[in-house]
Amino acid sequence: MAMGDEDANAARLPAELDLATALRETNLRQARVVAGERSLGRPLRWVHMVDHPDIIAWVREGQLLLTTGYHWPDEPEAERALIEALVDKGLAGVALAVPRFLTAFPETSRRVAASLDFPLLEIPWDVPFSQITEEVHAWLIARQGQLIARAERIHRDLTRSALTARSLGDIATALSLLLERDVLFTGLDGEWLGGSAELETMRLPTPTMLTEAQFLAEATARSFGEEAGCRMLACPVRIREAPAATLWIDETASHVSELERRAAEQAALISALHLSHQRALQAQETRLGYAFVDSLLEGRFEATPAALERASLQGWEPHGAYHVCAILLNEPVPLTREGLLRRERWERRLGDRLEALGLPRLISVSLNQLLFLVRADISTEALWRELSDGEAALAISREARGAAAIARGAGDVARLLPSLKAGERRDFETLLFTRVLEGDSEARQLFLARISQALGEGARRHNAFETLSALAASGFQLAQTARALDIHISTLRYRIERLETALGMNLNDADIRLQLQVAMRLLNDDAD
């Protein structure tokens, strides 16, 4: 975006006129600095001439006082009191016309001003005060006009970005072009939300800056990192008084001006509007997603053509294998405002992680729980390592295929949730056999049904049941089992391969063998 001539001129001028600039750009260049050289960067807002004893009552902060010295005090204590009072007033400095009434500033005045780092200038008598005031005031007025023009352009372009931006990165780019500084956004956890350049090429806020920025209570910009060699301006982006993100402007090369600070605050407001709009759209999509997932979890899904089309749009495959998972947050019910915000962050993290794995956001939220579907080929253990904060817990159902099975999976996690501990991950399949041994009749029914269904129907079931019974009775001794079945051991190995495929179990695993021995004993007892 090309800058106009007025904007280019404004960009070349300092944000504020100070004594150092005035000494270069106006008739003050003929002045000699006799004290306070280190404070020439003080803002110069006006030039005022006073030549009567009551100086203090007539000056204001940021002014340069012009004086002939006619009423300058000649007592050391009075000189000290005057200089100290002018410093308290916030004056930019004092310029004395010499030599006429005074050949130079008195020694006491110079010494006190030097100790307070207060600028004192001596101007040749033949330089009229009117020329100085005219040039300085013309500079200030011209600069003010340029700043107004730039402010209007900033307002115009930022407002346009509010209508056209597709992301926070677009808003950051628009602001960066206006300020000629790097701009970026971070989320509540310090995550990257977009910037005016690629992440790898930008200076980023330090962890300390990110932590301190979280405590900005108002939508007012503040600078951080003065001592770290990296200074950045942070401006909170707030939606309904709640923090949503942070806008950062790199000011390492030079401090931002008041105009740039206001531009940052306006950009933060526009970003809040953008995020609010995005959240409204996402909330609508989320509500539709919740309703769909809830229909599966509650067993209300009907496989009509319209429902199947909606399922396809949501990313659910009716014949795919899934686990129903439930994250139990360590939050009291009903949720507090802070609890709702934490749940929202959890939902966002979960959705982002599922998307990173190439999975749809099949999520439903209720109270302090997040229920979601994940494909059976995805490691829930690895997923939980990425998500766990040590406080929330995860429950995982048995494998589920089809709408009816997903509803049963929801029942699985519902049974696990009451006994979950903070940070724990519990798998229904893993705990099912333990509950069988504890005498849980419901667990026994589920356990035996899983084994029985895997054995199939008709002749296939007969052969599988016979083979598994013989293996269990012999303690999985192959030679003894082959003799009991009166088959060749190679035929037995083939049957075992088919059993492992049907059961989804490794028959060489000692724990699996124990489960199958118990299962066959219970199935035979039921048959008797």
Short mmCIF file of C-alpha atoms in Angstrom, two decimals:
data_model
loop_
_atom_site.label_atom_id
_atom_site.label_comp_id
_atom_site.label_asym_id
_atom_site.label_seq_id
_atom_site.Cartn_x
_atom_site.Cartn_y
_atom_site.Cartn_z
CA MET A 1 0.00 0.00 0.00
CA ALA A 2 1.71 3.21 -1.18
CA MET A 3 1.82 6.14 1.18
CA GLY A 4 0.60 9.57 0.05
CA ASP A 5 2.91 12.59 0.08
CA GLU A 6 1.36 13.93 3.28
CA ASP A 7 1.75 10.55 4.98
CA ALA A 8 5.32 10.25 3.76
CA ASN A 9 6.17 13.71 5.12
CA ALA A 10 4.49 12.87 8.41
CA ALA A 11 6.42 9.64 8.66
CA ARG A 12 9.72 11.50 8.15
CA LEU A 13 9.01 14.01 10.93
CA PRO A 14 9.40 13.03 14.60
CA ALA A 15 6.16 12.18 16.36
CA GLU A 16 6.67 15.22 18.62
CA LEU A 17 8.79 18.32 18.42
CA ASP A 18 11.48 18.36 21.07
CA LEU A 19 14.24 20.79 21.94
CA ALA A 20 16.82 18.78 20.01
CA THR A 21 14.73 19.02 16.83
CA ALA A 22 13.97 22.71 17.39
CA LEU A 23 17.69 23.39 17.80
CA ARG A 24 18.21 21.86 14.33
CA GLU A 25 15.12 23.01 12.44
CA THR A 26 14.37 26.57 13.69
CA ASN A 27 16.15 29.81 14.61
CA LEU A 28 16.97 28.16 17.91
CA ARG A 29 19.90 26.64 16.03
CA GLN A 30 21.79 29.82 17.00
CA ALA A 31 21.31 29.06 20.70
CA ARG A 32 23.98 27.56 22.94
CA VAL A 33 23.06 24.84 25.45
CA VAL A 34 24.66 25.61 28.81
CA ALA A 35 22.83 22.99 31.00
CA GLY A 36 20.60 19.95 30.69
CA GLU A 37 22.06 18.53 27.43
CA ARG A 38 20.73 15.04 28.27
CA SER A 39 17.13 16.30 28.43
CA LEU A 40 16.87 17.88 25.00
CA GLY A 41 14.45 15.11 24.05
CA ARG A 42 11.71 16.65 26.18
CA PRO A 43 8.54 17.34 24.15
CA LEU A 44 8.22 20.99 23.12
CA ARG A 45 4.54 21.93 22.93
CA TRP A 46 4.72 25.76 22.81
CA VAL A 47 7.02 28.78 23.14
CA HIS A 48 6.11 31.43 25.70
CA MET A 49 7.78 34.77 26.51
CA VAL A 50 7.56 36.07 30.08
CA ASP A 51 9.50 39.07 31.41
CA HIS A 52 8.09 39.91 34.81
CA PRO A 53 8.79 38.59 38.32
CA ASP A 54 5.84 36.19 38.58
CA ILE A 55 7.17 33.67 36.03
CA ILE A 56 5.75 30.48 37.55
CA ALA A 57 2.11 31.51 37.28
CA TRP A 58 2.45 32.11 33.53
CA VAL A 59 4.08 28.92 32.25
CA ARG A 60 2.78 25.42 31.54
CA GLU A 61 4.17 21.94 31.03
CA GLY A 62 6.05 21.41 27.76
CA GLN A 63 6.64 25.11 27.10
CA LEU A 64 9.98 26.73 26.25
CA LEU A 65 10.30 29.94 28.25
CA LEU A 66 11.90 32.88 26.42
CA THR A 67 13.25 35.66 28.67
CA THR A 68 15.50 38.71 28.43
CA GLY A 69 16.59 38.08 32.03
CA TYR A 70 15.36 41.50 33.14
CA HIS A 71 13.58 40.02 36.18
CA TRP A 72 15.83 36.99 36.64
CA PRO A 73 16.62 36.64 40.37
CA ASP A 74 20.09 37.61 41.50
CA GLU A 75 20.09 35.85 44.87
CA PRO A 76 21.39 32.22 44.86
CA GLU A 77 18.48 30.92 46.96
CA ALA A 78 15.94 32.66 44.74
CA GLU A 79 17.65 31.27 41.64
CA ARG A 80 17.52 27.74 43.07
CA ALA A 81 13.86 28.12 44.01
CA LEU A 82 12.95 29.37 40.53
CA ILE A 83 14.79 26.58 38.68
CA GLU A 84 13.25 23.94 40.96
CA ALA A 85 9.77 25.41 40.46
CA LEU A 86 10.21 25.42 36.67
CA VAL A 87 11.27 21.75 36.78
CA ASP A 88 8.20 20.91 38.88
CA LYS A 89 6.04 22.66 36.28
CA GLY A 90 7.41 20.29 33.61
CA LEU A 91 8.88 23.08 31.49
CA ALA A 92 10.83 22.02 28.38
CA GLY A 93 13.55 24.56 29.18
CA VAL A 94 14.47 28.25 29.42
CA ALA A 95 16.10 30.34 26.68
CA LEU A 96 17.86 33.58 27.74
CA ALA A 97 18.67 36.43 25.31
CA VAL A 98 22.30 37.54 25.88
CA PRO A 99 24.06 39.85 26.37
CA ARG A 100 21.86 42.73 27.46
CA PHE A 101 20.43 42.53 30.94
CA LEU A 102 22.48 39.39 31.65
CA THR A 103 25.67 38.42 29.84
CA ALA A 104 24.94 34.76 30.65
CA PHE A 105 22.98 32.62 33.06
CA PRO A 106 24.30 33.11 36.60
CA GLU A 107 26.58 30.36 37.85
CA THR A 108 24.06 29.24 40.49
CA SER A 109 21.31 28.87 37.88
CA ARG A 110 23.58 26.77 35.64
CA ARG A 111 24.75 24.59 38.51
CA VAL A 112 21.21 23.91 39.83
CA ALA A 113 19.86 23.27 36.30
CA ALA A 114 22.75 20.88 35.57
CA SER A 115 22.07 18.95 38.79
CA LEU A 116 18.39 18.61 37.79
CA ASP A 117 19.21 18.01 34.09
CA PHE A 118 17.05 20.97 33.13
CA PRO A 119 17.86 22.59 29.74
CA LEU A 120 19.13 26.19 29.74
CA LEU A 121 19.80 27.91 26.39
CA GLU A 122 21.53 31.20 25.62
CA ILE A 123 20.35 33.01 22.46
CA PRO A 124 22.15 35.90 20.76
CA TRP A 125 20.32 39.17 21.51
CA ASP A 126 19.96 40.01 17.83
CA VAL A 127 17.76 36.93 17.18
CA PRO A 128 14.20 38.28 17.66
CA PHE A 129 11.90 36.26 19.92
CA SER A 130 9.16 36.75 17.32
CA GLN A 131 11.14 34.75 14.74
CA ILE A 132 11.65 31.89 17.19
CA THR A 133 8.00 31.76 18.24
CA GLU A 134 6.80 32.06 14.63
CA GLU A 135 9.02 29.23 13.37
CA VAL A 136 8.38 26.89 16.28
CA HIS A 137 4.63 27.50 16.27
CA ALA A 138 4.48 27.06 12.48
CA TRP A 139 6.32 23.77 12.85
CA LEU A 140 3.92 22.63 15.58
CA ILE A 141 0.83 23.62 13.60
CA ALA A 142 2.11 21.97 10.42
CA ARG A 143 2.97 18.83 12.35
CA GLN A 144 -0.46 18.83 13.96
CA GLY A 145 -2.06 19.01 10.52
CA GLN A 146 0.07 16.13 9.32
CA LEU A 147 -0.82 14.10 12.38
CA ILE A 148 -4.52 14.78 11.85
CA ALA A 149 -4.19 13.64 8.23
CA ARG A 150 -2.35 10.52 9.30
CA ALA A 151 -4.90 9.83 12.05
CA GLU A 152 -7.68 10.09 9.48
CA ARG A 153 -5.87 7.69 7.16
CA ILE A 154 -5.27 5.23 10.02
CA HIS A 155 -8.93 5.41 10.99
CA ARG A 156 -10.05 4.99 7.37
CA ASP A 157 -7.75 2.06 6.57
CA LEU A 158 -8.39 0.24 9.85
CA THR A 159 -12.14 0.66 9.36
CA ARG A 160 -11.77 -0.77 5.86
CA SER A 161 -9.81 -3.71 7.26
CA ALA A 162 -12.68 -4.42 9.65
CA LEU A 163 -14.90 -5.00 6.59
CA THR A 164 -12.41 -6.93 4.46
CA ALA A 165 -10.17 -8.83 6.90
CA ARG A 166 -10.50 -12.60 6.80
CA SER A 167 -8.19 -13.16 9.76
CA LEU A 168 -6.30 -11.38 12.51
CA GLY A 169 -3.26 -11.64 10.26
CA ASP A 170 -5.00 -9.34 7.75
CA ILE A 171 -5.64 -6.75 10.48
CA ALA A 172 -2.02 -7.05 11.65
CA THR A 173 -0.82 -6.48 8.08
CA ALA A 174 -3.03 -3.41 7.66
CA LEU A 175 -1.77 -1.88 10.92
CA SER A 176 1.83 -2.76 10.08
CA LEU A 177 1.64 -0.94 6.74
CA LEU A 178 0.24 2.13 8.50
CA LEU A 179 2.81 2.21 11.34
CA GLU A 180 5.75 0.66 9.48
CA ARG A 181 6.28 -1.70 12.40
CA ASP A 182 5.84 -5.45 12.88
CA VAL A 183 2.45 -6.38 14.37
CA LEU A 184 1.19 -9.72 15.65
CA PHE A 185 -1.56 -11.31 17.74
CA THR A 186 -1.31 -13.97 20.45
CA GLY A 187 -4.05 -15.95 22.18
CA LEU A 188 -4.76 -16.32 25.88
CA ASP A 189 -2.13 -19.06 26.20
CA GLY A 190 0.45 -17.12 24.19
CA GLU A 191 -0.23 -19.04 20.99
CA TRP A 192 0.30 -17.40 17.59
CA LEU A 193 -2.94 -16.07 16.05
CA GLY A 194 -1.49 -14.20 13.08
CA GLY A 195 0.92 -11.43 12.18
CA SER A 196 2.11 -9.02 9.53
CA ALA A 197 4.83 -11.48 8.45
CA GLU A 198 5.65 -15.16 8.78
CA LEU A 199 6.05 -16.47 12.32
CA GLU A 200 9.70 -17.46 11.76
CA THR A 201 10.72 -13.95 10.68
CA MET A 202 9.16 -11.91 13.48
CA ARG A 203 10.38 -10.83 16.88
CA LEU A 204 8.02 -12.43 19.41
CA PRO A 205 7.06 -11.39 22.95
CA THR A 206 9.04 -13.19 25.62
CA PRO A 207 7.34 -15.56 28.10
CA THR A 208 7.63 -12.83 30.75
CA MET A 209 5.87 -10.31 28.49
CA LEU A 210 3.11 -12.83 27.72
CA THR A 211 2.57 -13.45 31.44
CA GLU A 212 2.52 -9.76 32.35
CA ALA A 213 0.16 -8.91 29.47
CA GLN A 214 -2.44 -11.31 30.89
CA PHE A 215 -2.99 -8.87 33.77
CA LEU A 216 -3.88 -5.88 31.61
CA ALA A 217 -7.34 -5.11 32.93
CA GLU A 218 -8.31 -2.32 30.54
CA ALA A 219 -8.25 -2.08 26.75
CA THR A 220 -5.28 0.28 27.03
CA ALA A 221 -1.90 -0.29 25.39
CA ARG A 222 1.21 -0.71 27.54
CA SER A 223 4.88 -1.28 26.75
CA PHE A 224 6.86 -4.26 28.05
CA GLY A 225 10.43 -5.51 27.97
CA GLU A 226 12.49 -2.36 28.39
CA GLU A 227 15.41 -4.26 29.89
CA ALA A 228 15.43 -7.27 27.54
CA GLY A 229 16.70 -5.56 24.37
CA CYS A 230 13.24 -6.24 22.95
CA ARG A 231 10.50 -3.73 23.64
CA MET A 232 6.92 -4.40 22.56
CA LEU A 233 3.63 -2.62 23.00
CA ALA A 234 0.78 -4.87 24.17
CA CYS A 235 -2.87 -3.99 23.75
CA PRO A 236 -5.54 -6.37 25.07
CA VAL A 237 -8.34 -7.46 22.75
CA ARG A 238 -11.44 -7.79 24.90
CA ILE A 239 -14.92 -9.07 24.11
CA ARG A 240 -17.61 -8.12 26.63
CA GLU A 241 -14.88 -7.18 29.11
CA ALA A 242 -13.38 -10.68 28.87
CA PRO A 243 -9.83 -11.09 27.41
CA ALA A 244 -9.78 -12.75 23.99
CA ALA A 245 -6.30 -12.03 22.56
CA THR A 246 -3.38 -9.59 22.72
CA LEU A 247 -2.15 -7.27 19.96
CA TRP A 248 1.63 -6.71 19.95
CA ILE A 249 3.60 -3.96 18.18
CA ASP A 250 7.39 -4.15 17.95
CA GLU A 251 8.83 -0.89 19.27
CA THR A 252 12.40 -2.09 19.81
CA ALA A 253 13.78 0.40 17.27
CA SER A 254 11.81 3.38 18.65
CA HIS A 255 9.01 4.02 21.11
CA VAL A 256 5.52 4.29 19.70
CA SER A 257 3.94 7.74 19.57
CA GLU A 258 0.63 8.66 21.14
CA LEU A 259 -0.99 8.47 17.70
CA GLU A 260 0.41 4.97 17.15
CA ARG A 261 -0.80 3.95 20.59
CA ARG A 262 -4.32 5.12 19.74
CA ALA A 263 -4.08 3.26 16.42
CA ALA A 264 -3.19 0.09 18.34
CA GLU A 265 -6.20 0.53 20.59
CA GLN A 266 -8.46 1.10 17.57
CA ALA A 267 -7.02 -2.00 15.89
CA ALA A 268 -7.67 -3.97 19.09
CA LEU A 269 -11.30 -2.83 19.01
CA ILE A 270 -11.64 -3.84 15.35
CA SER A 271 -10.02 -7.19 16.17
CA ALA A 272 -12.56 -7.71 18.94
CA LEU A 273 -15.38 -7.07 16.44
CA HIS A 274 -13.75 -9.49 13.99
CA LEU A 275 -13.37 -12.18 16.66
CA SER A 276 -16.92 -11.64 17.84
CA HIS A 277 -18.21 -12.16 14.31
CA GLN A 278 -16.05 -15.26 13.85
CA ARG A 279 -17.18 -16.63 17.18
CA ALA A 280 -20.82 -16.05 16.28
CA LEU A 281 -20.37 -18.01 13.05
CA GLN A 282 -18.42 -20.70 14.86
CA ALA A 283 -21.02 -20.87 17.62
CA GLN A 284 -23.73 -21.44 15.03
CA GLU A 285 -21.68 -24.20 13.38
CA THR A 286 -20.83 -25.61 16.80
CA ARG A 287 -24.48 -25.73 17.84
CA LEU A 288 -25.28 -27.68 14.68
CA GLY A 289 -22.32 -29.96 15.40
CA TYR A 290 -23.42 -30.42 19.03
CA ALA A 291 -26.93 -31.34 17.93
CA PHE A 292 -25.61 -33.93 15.49
CA VAL A 293 -23.15 -35.50 17.93
CA ASP A 294 -25.78 -35.47 20.68
CA SER A 295 -28.19 -37.35 18.40
CA LEU A 296 -25.56 -40.09 18.03
CA LEU A 297 -24.63 -40.21 21.71
CA GLU A 298 -28.27 -40.28 22.83
CA GLY A 299 -29.33 -42.92 20.29
CA ARG A 300 -31.65 -40.53 18.41
CA PHE A 301 -29.93 -40.68 15.03
CA GLU A 302 -32.10 -41.96 12.20
CA ALA A 303 -30.34 -42.97 9.00
CA THR A 304 -32.57 -41.00 6.62
CA PRO A 305 -31.03 -39.63 3.41
CA ALA A 306 -31.07 -36.08 4.85
CA ALA A 307 -29.50 -37.25 8.12
CA LEU A 308 -26.78 -39.20 6.26
CA GLU A 309 -26.01 -36.15 4.13
CA ARG A 310 -25.66 -34.07 7.28
CA ALA A 311 -23.45 -36.78 8.81
CA SER A 312 -21.19 -36.61 5.76
CA LEU A 313 -20.92 -32.83 6.08
CA GLN A 314 -19.99 -33.20 9.75
CA GLY A 315 -17.31 -35.77 8.85
CA TRP A 316 -18.88 -38.87 10.45
CA GLU A 317 -18.69 -42.17 8.57
CA PRO A 318 -21.65 -44.45 9.44
CA HIS A 319 -19.59 -47.61 8.86
CA GLY A 320 -16.38 -46.34 10.43
CA ALA A 321 -14.94 -47.54 13.73
CA TYR A 322 -14.83 -44.97 16.54
CA HIS A 323 -14.19 -44.57 20.23
CA VAL A 324 -16.46 -42.34 22.28
CA CYS A 325 -14.26 -40.25 24.57
CA ALA A 326 -15.17 -37.96 27.44
CA ILE A 327 -12.89 -35.35 29.03
CA LEU A 328 -13.92 -34.58 32.61
CA LEU A 329 -12.72 -31.12 33.64
CA ASN A 330 -11.70 -30.47 37.21
CA GLU A 331 -14.38 -27.78 37.56
CA PRO A 332 -17.28 -27.55 40.04
CA VAL A 333 -20.83 -27.67 38.67
CA PRO A 334 -22.48 -25.30 37.94
CA LEU A 335 -19.52 -23.73 36.18
CA THR A 336 -18.32 -20.30 37.22
CA ARG A 337 -17.50 -17.65 34.61
CA GLU A 338 -13.84 -18.64 34.88
CA GLY A 339 -14.83 -22.29 34.52
CA LEU A 340 -16.79 -21.52 31.36
CA LEU A 341 -13.77 -19.72 29.90
CA ARG A 342 -11.50 -22.66 30.76
CA ARG A 343 -13.99 -25.07 29.16
CA GLU A 344 -14.03 -22.90 26.05
CA ARG A 345 -10.22 -23.00 25.88
CA TRP A 346 -10.31 -26.79 26.33
CA GLU A 347 -12.82 -27.15 23.50
CA ARG A 348 -10.65 -24.97 21.25
CA ARG A 349 -7.51 -26.99 22.07
CA LEU A 350 -9.31 -30.28 21.53
CA GLY A 351 -10.77 -29.15 18.20
CA ASP A 352 -7.40 -27.85 17.01
CA ARG A 353 -5.71 -31.12 17.96
CA LEU A 354 -8.33 -33.21 16.17
CA GLU A 355 -7.93 -31.07 13.07
CA ALA A 356 -4.14 -31.46 13.26
CA LEU A 357 -4.73 -35.24 13.14
CA GLY A 358 -7.00 -34.85 10.12
CA LEU A 359 -10.12 -35.64 12.14
CA PRO A 360 -13.49 -33.84 12.15
CA ARG A 361 -14.60 -31.84 15.20
CA LEU A 362 -17.23 -34.31 16.38
CA ILE A 363 -17.53 -32.69 19.82
CA SER A 364 -20.33 -32.11 22.29
CA VAL A 365 -20.06 -30.05 25.48
CA SER A 366 -22.15 -30.40 28.62
CA LEU A 367 -21.43 -28.91 32.05
CA ASN A 368 -17.85 -29.89 32.94
CA GLN A 369 -17.57 -32.58 30.25
CA LEU A 370 -16.41 -32.63 26.64
CA LEU A 371 -17.58 -35.69 24.70
CA PHE A 372 -16.10 -36.42 21.29
CA LEU A 373 -15.68 -39.14 18.69
CA VAL A 374 -12.25 -40.23 17.50
CA ARG A 375 -11.45 -42.84 14.89
CA ALA A 376 -10.44 -46.21 16.35
CA ASP A 377 -7.12 -46.17 14.47
CA ILE A 378 -6.01 -43.05 16.38
CA SER A 379 -4.02 -43.60 19.57
CA THR A 380 -6.01 -42.09 22.42
CA GLU A 381 -2.92 -42.47 24.59
CA ALA A 382 -0.88 -40.22 22.27
CA LEU A 383 -3.81 -37.79 21.96
CA TRP A 384 -4.05 -37.51 25.74
CA ARG A 385 -0.33 -36.88 26.08
CA GLU A 386 -0.81 -33.81 23.87
CA LEU A 387 -3.88 -32.54 25.72
CA SER A 388 -3.55 -33.49 29.38
CA ASP A 389 -2.92 -30.73 31.90
CA GLY A 390 -2.71 -33.06 34.89
CA GLU A 391 -6.13 -31.93 36.15
CA ALA A 392 -8.66 -33.11 33.56
CA ALA A 393 -9.33 -36.85 33.08
CA LEU A 394 -10.20 -38.95 30.01
CA ALA A 395 -12.61 -41.87 29.62
CA ILE A 396 -12.61 -44.04 26.47
CA SER A 397 -15.33 -46.38 25.27
CA ARG A 398 -15.02 -49.72 23.53
CA GLU A 399 -14.77 -49.63 19.74
CA ALA A 400 -18.09 -48.61 18.15
CA ARG A 401 -19.34 -49.07 14.60
CA GLY A 402 -22.61 -47.47 13.59
CA ALA A 403 -25.03 -45.17 15.38
CA ALA A 404 -26.36 -47.77 17.81
CA ALA A 405 -22.84 -48.77 18.90
CA ILE A 406 -21.88 -45.12 19.45
CA ALA A 407 -24.86 -44.74 21.79
CA ARG A 408 -23.57 -47.78 23.71
CA GLY A 409 -20.12 -46.15 23.75
CA ALA A 410 -21.66 -43.09 25.38
CA GLY A 411 -22.97 -45.44 28.07
CA ASP A 412 -19.44 -46.86 28.49
CA VAL A 413 -17.89 -43.49 29.30
CA ALA A 414 -20.84 -42.54 31.50
CA ARG A 415 -20.02 -45.59 33.66
CA LEU A 416 -16.34 -44.58 33.86
CA LEU A 417 -16.75 -40.88 34.64
CA PRO A 418 -17.86 -41.15 38.30
CA SER A 419 -14.67 -42.98 39.30
CA LEU A 420 -12.19 -40.91 37.28
CA LYS A 421 -9.37 -39.16 39.13
CA ALA A 422 -7.57 -35.96 38.10
CA GLY A 423 -5.13 -36.54 35.25
CA GLU A 424 -6.25 -40.16 34.74
CA ARG A 425 -6.94 -41.90 31.42
CA ARG A 426 -9.25 -44.93 31.68
CA ASP A 427 -10.22 -47.32 28.89
CA PHE A 428 -13.54 -49.20 29.13
CA GLU A 429 -12.10 -52.31 27.45
CA THR A 430 -9.17 -52.43 29.87
CA LEU A 431 -11.37 -52.10 32.94
CA LEU A 432 -14.16 -54.37 31.74
CA PHE A 433 -12.45 -57.64 32.73
CA THR A 434 -11.52 -56.22 36.14
CA ARG A 435 -15.18 -55.44 36.75
CA VAL A 436 -16.10 -58.99 35.66
CA LEU A 437 -13.73 -60.43 38.28
CA GLU A 438 -15.29 -58.10 40.87
CA GLY A 439 -18.66 -59.70 40.18
CA ASP A 440 -20.26 -56.82 38.22
CA SER A 441 -23.17 -58.53 36.42
CA GLU A 442 -23.51 -55.76 33.83
CA ALA A 443 -19.79 -55.94 33.03
CA ARG A 444 -20.08 -59.76 32.76
CA GLN A 445 -22.91 -59.42 30.26
CA LEU A 446 -20.97 -56.90 28.15
CA PHE A 447 -17.77 -58.96 28.33
CA LEU A 448 -19.42 -62.21 27.26
CA ALA A 449 -21.49 -60.52 24.57
CA ARG A 450 -18.30 -59.09 23.03
CA ILE A 451 -16.64 -62.54 22.92
CA SER A 452 -19.79 -64.32 21.77
CA GLN A 453 -20.50 -61.84 18.95
CA ALA A 454 -16.91 -62.10 17.72
CA LEU A 455 -17.26 -65.90 17.33
CA GLY A 456 -19.88 -65.43 14.64
CA GLU A 457 -22.90 -67.56 13.70
CA GLY A 458 -23.71 -71.08 12.42
CA ALA A 459 -20.93 -73.49 11.47
CA ARG A 460 -18.31 -70.80 11.79
CA ARG A 461 -19.37 -70.15 15.38
CA HIS A 462 -19.35 -73.87 16.18
CA ASN A 463 -15.75 -74.32 14.97
CA ALA A 464 -14.54 -71.13 16.66
CA PHE A 465 -16.28 -71.98 19.95
CA GLU A 466 -14.92 -75.54 19.90
CA THR A 467 -11.38 -74.38 19.14
CA LEU A 468 -11.38 -71.65 21.79
CA SER A 469 -12.85 -74.01 24.41
CA ALA A 470 -10.12 -76.56 23.73
CA LEU A 471 -7.39 -73.93 23.86
CA ALA A 472 -8.72 -72.57 27.17
CA ALA A 473 -9.03 -76.07 28.66
CA SER A 474 -5.44 -76.97 27.72
CA GLY A 475 -3.96 -73.71 28.93
CA PHE A 476 -3.27 -72.81 25.31
CA GLN A 477 -0.94 -75.78 24.80
CA LEU A 478 -1.08 -76.26 21.02
CA ALA A 479 -0.10 -79.91 20.81
CA GLN A 480 -2.58 -80.91 23.54
CA THR A 481 -5.32 -78.81 21.90
CA ALA A 482 -4.69 -80.36 18.47
CA ARG A 483 -4.99 -83.85 19.97
CA ALA A 484 -8.20 -82.92 21.77
CA LEU A 485 -9.70 -81.62 18.54
CA ASP A 486 -8.21 -84.46 16.48
CA ILE A 487 -6.75 -82.02 13.92
CA HIS A 488 -3.28 -81.35 12.58
CA ILE A 489 -1.34 -78.67 14.44
CA SER A 490 -1.05 -76.62 11.21
CA THR A 491 -4.84 -76.60 10.99
CA LEU A 492 -4.95 -75.42 14.61
CA ARG A 493 -2.57 -72.56 13.84
CA TYR A 494 -4.78 -71.50 10.95
CA ARG A 495 -7.83 -71.53 13.26
CA ILE A 496 -5.94 -69.48 15.84
CA GLU A 497 -5.14 -66.82 13.21
CA ARG A 498 -8.83 -66.60 12.35
CA LEU A 499 -9.74 -66.35 16.04
CA GLU A 500 -7.25 -63.53 16.60
CA THR A 501 -8.71 -61.63 13.65
CA ALA A 502 -12.30 -62.12 14.82
CA LEU A 503 -11.58 -61.27 18.46
CA GLY A 504 -9.09 -58.48 17.77
CA MET A 505 -6.81 -60.09 20.37
CA ASN A 506 -3.31 -61.53 20.51
CA LEU A 507 -3.62 -65.08 21.85
CA ASN A 508 0.06 -65.11 22.84
CA ASP A 509 -0.63 -62.41 25.46
CA ALA A 510 -0.90 -63.93 28.96
CA ASP A 511 -3.55 -61.42 30.08
CA ILE A 512 -5.66 -62.14 26.97
CA ARG A 513 -5.39 -65.88 27.60
CA LEU A 514 -6.64 -65.41 31.16
CA GLN A 515 -9.58 -63.35 29.93
CA LEU A 516 -10.50 -65.98 27.33
CA GLN A 517 -10.22 -68.82 29.84
CA VAL A 518 -12.63 -67.01 32.16
CA ALA A 519 -14.91 -66.14 29.23
CA MET A 520 -15.12 -69.76 28.01
CA ARG A 521 -15.79 -70.99 31.51
CA LEU A 522 -18.65 -68.49 31.92
CA LEU A 523 -20.05 -69.21 28.42
CA ASN A 524 -19.99 -72.96 29.05
CA ASP A 525 -21.71 -72.42 32.43
CA ASP A 526 -24.41 -70.34 30.73
CA ALA A 527 -24.85 -73.03 28.05
CA ASP A 528 -25.31 -75.69 30.75
#
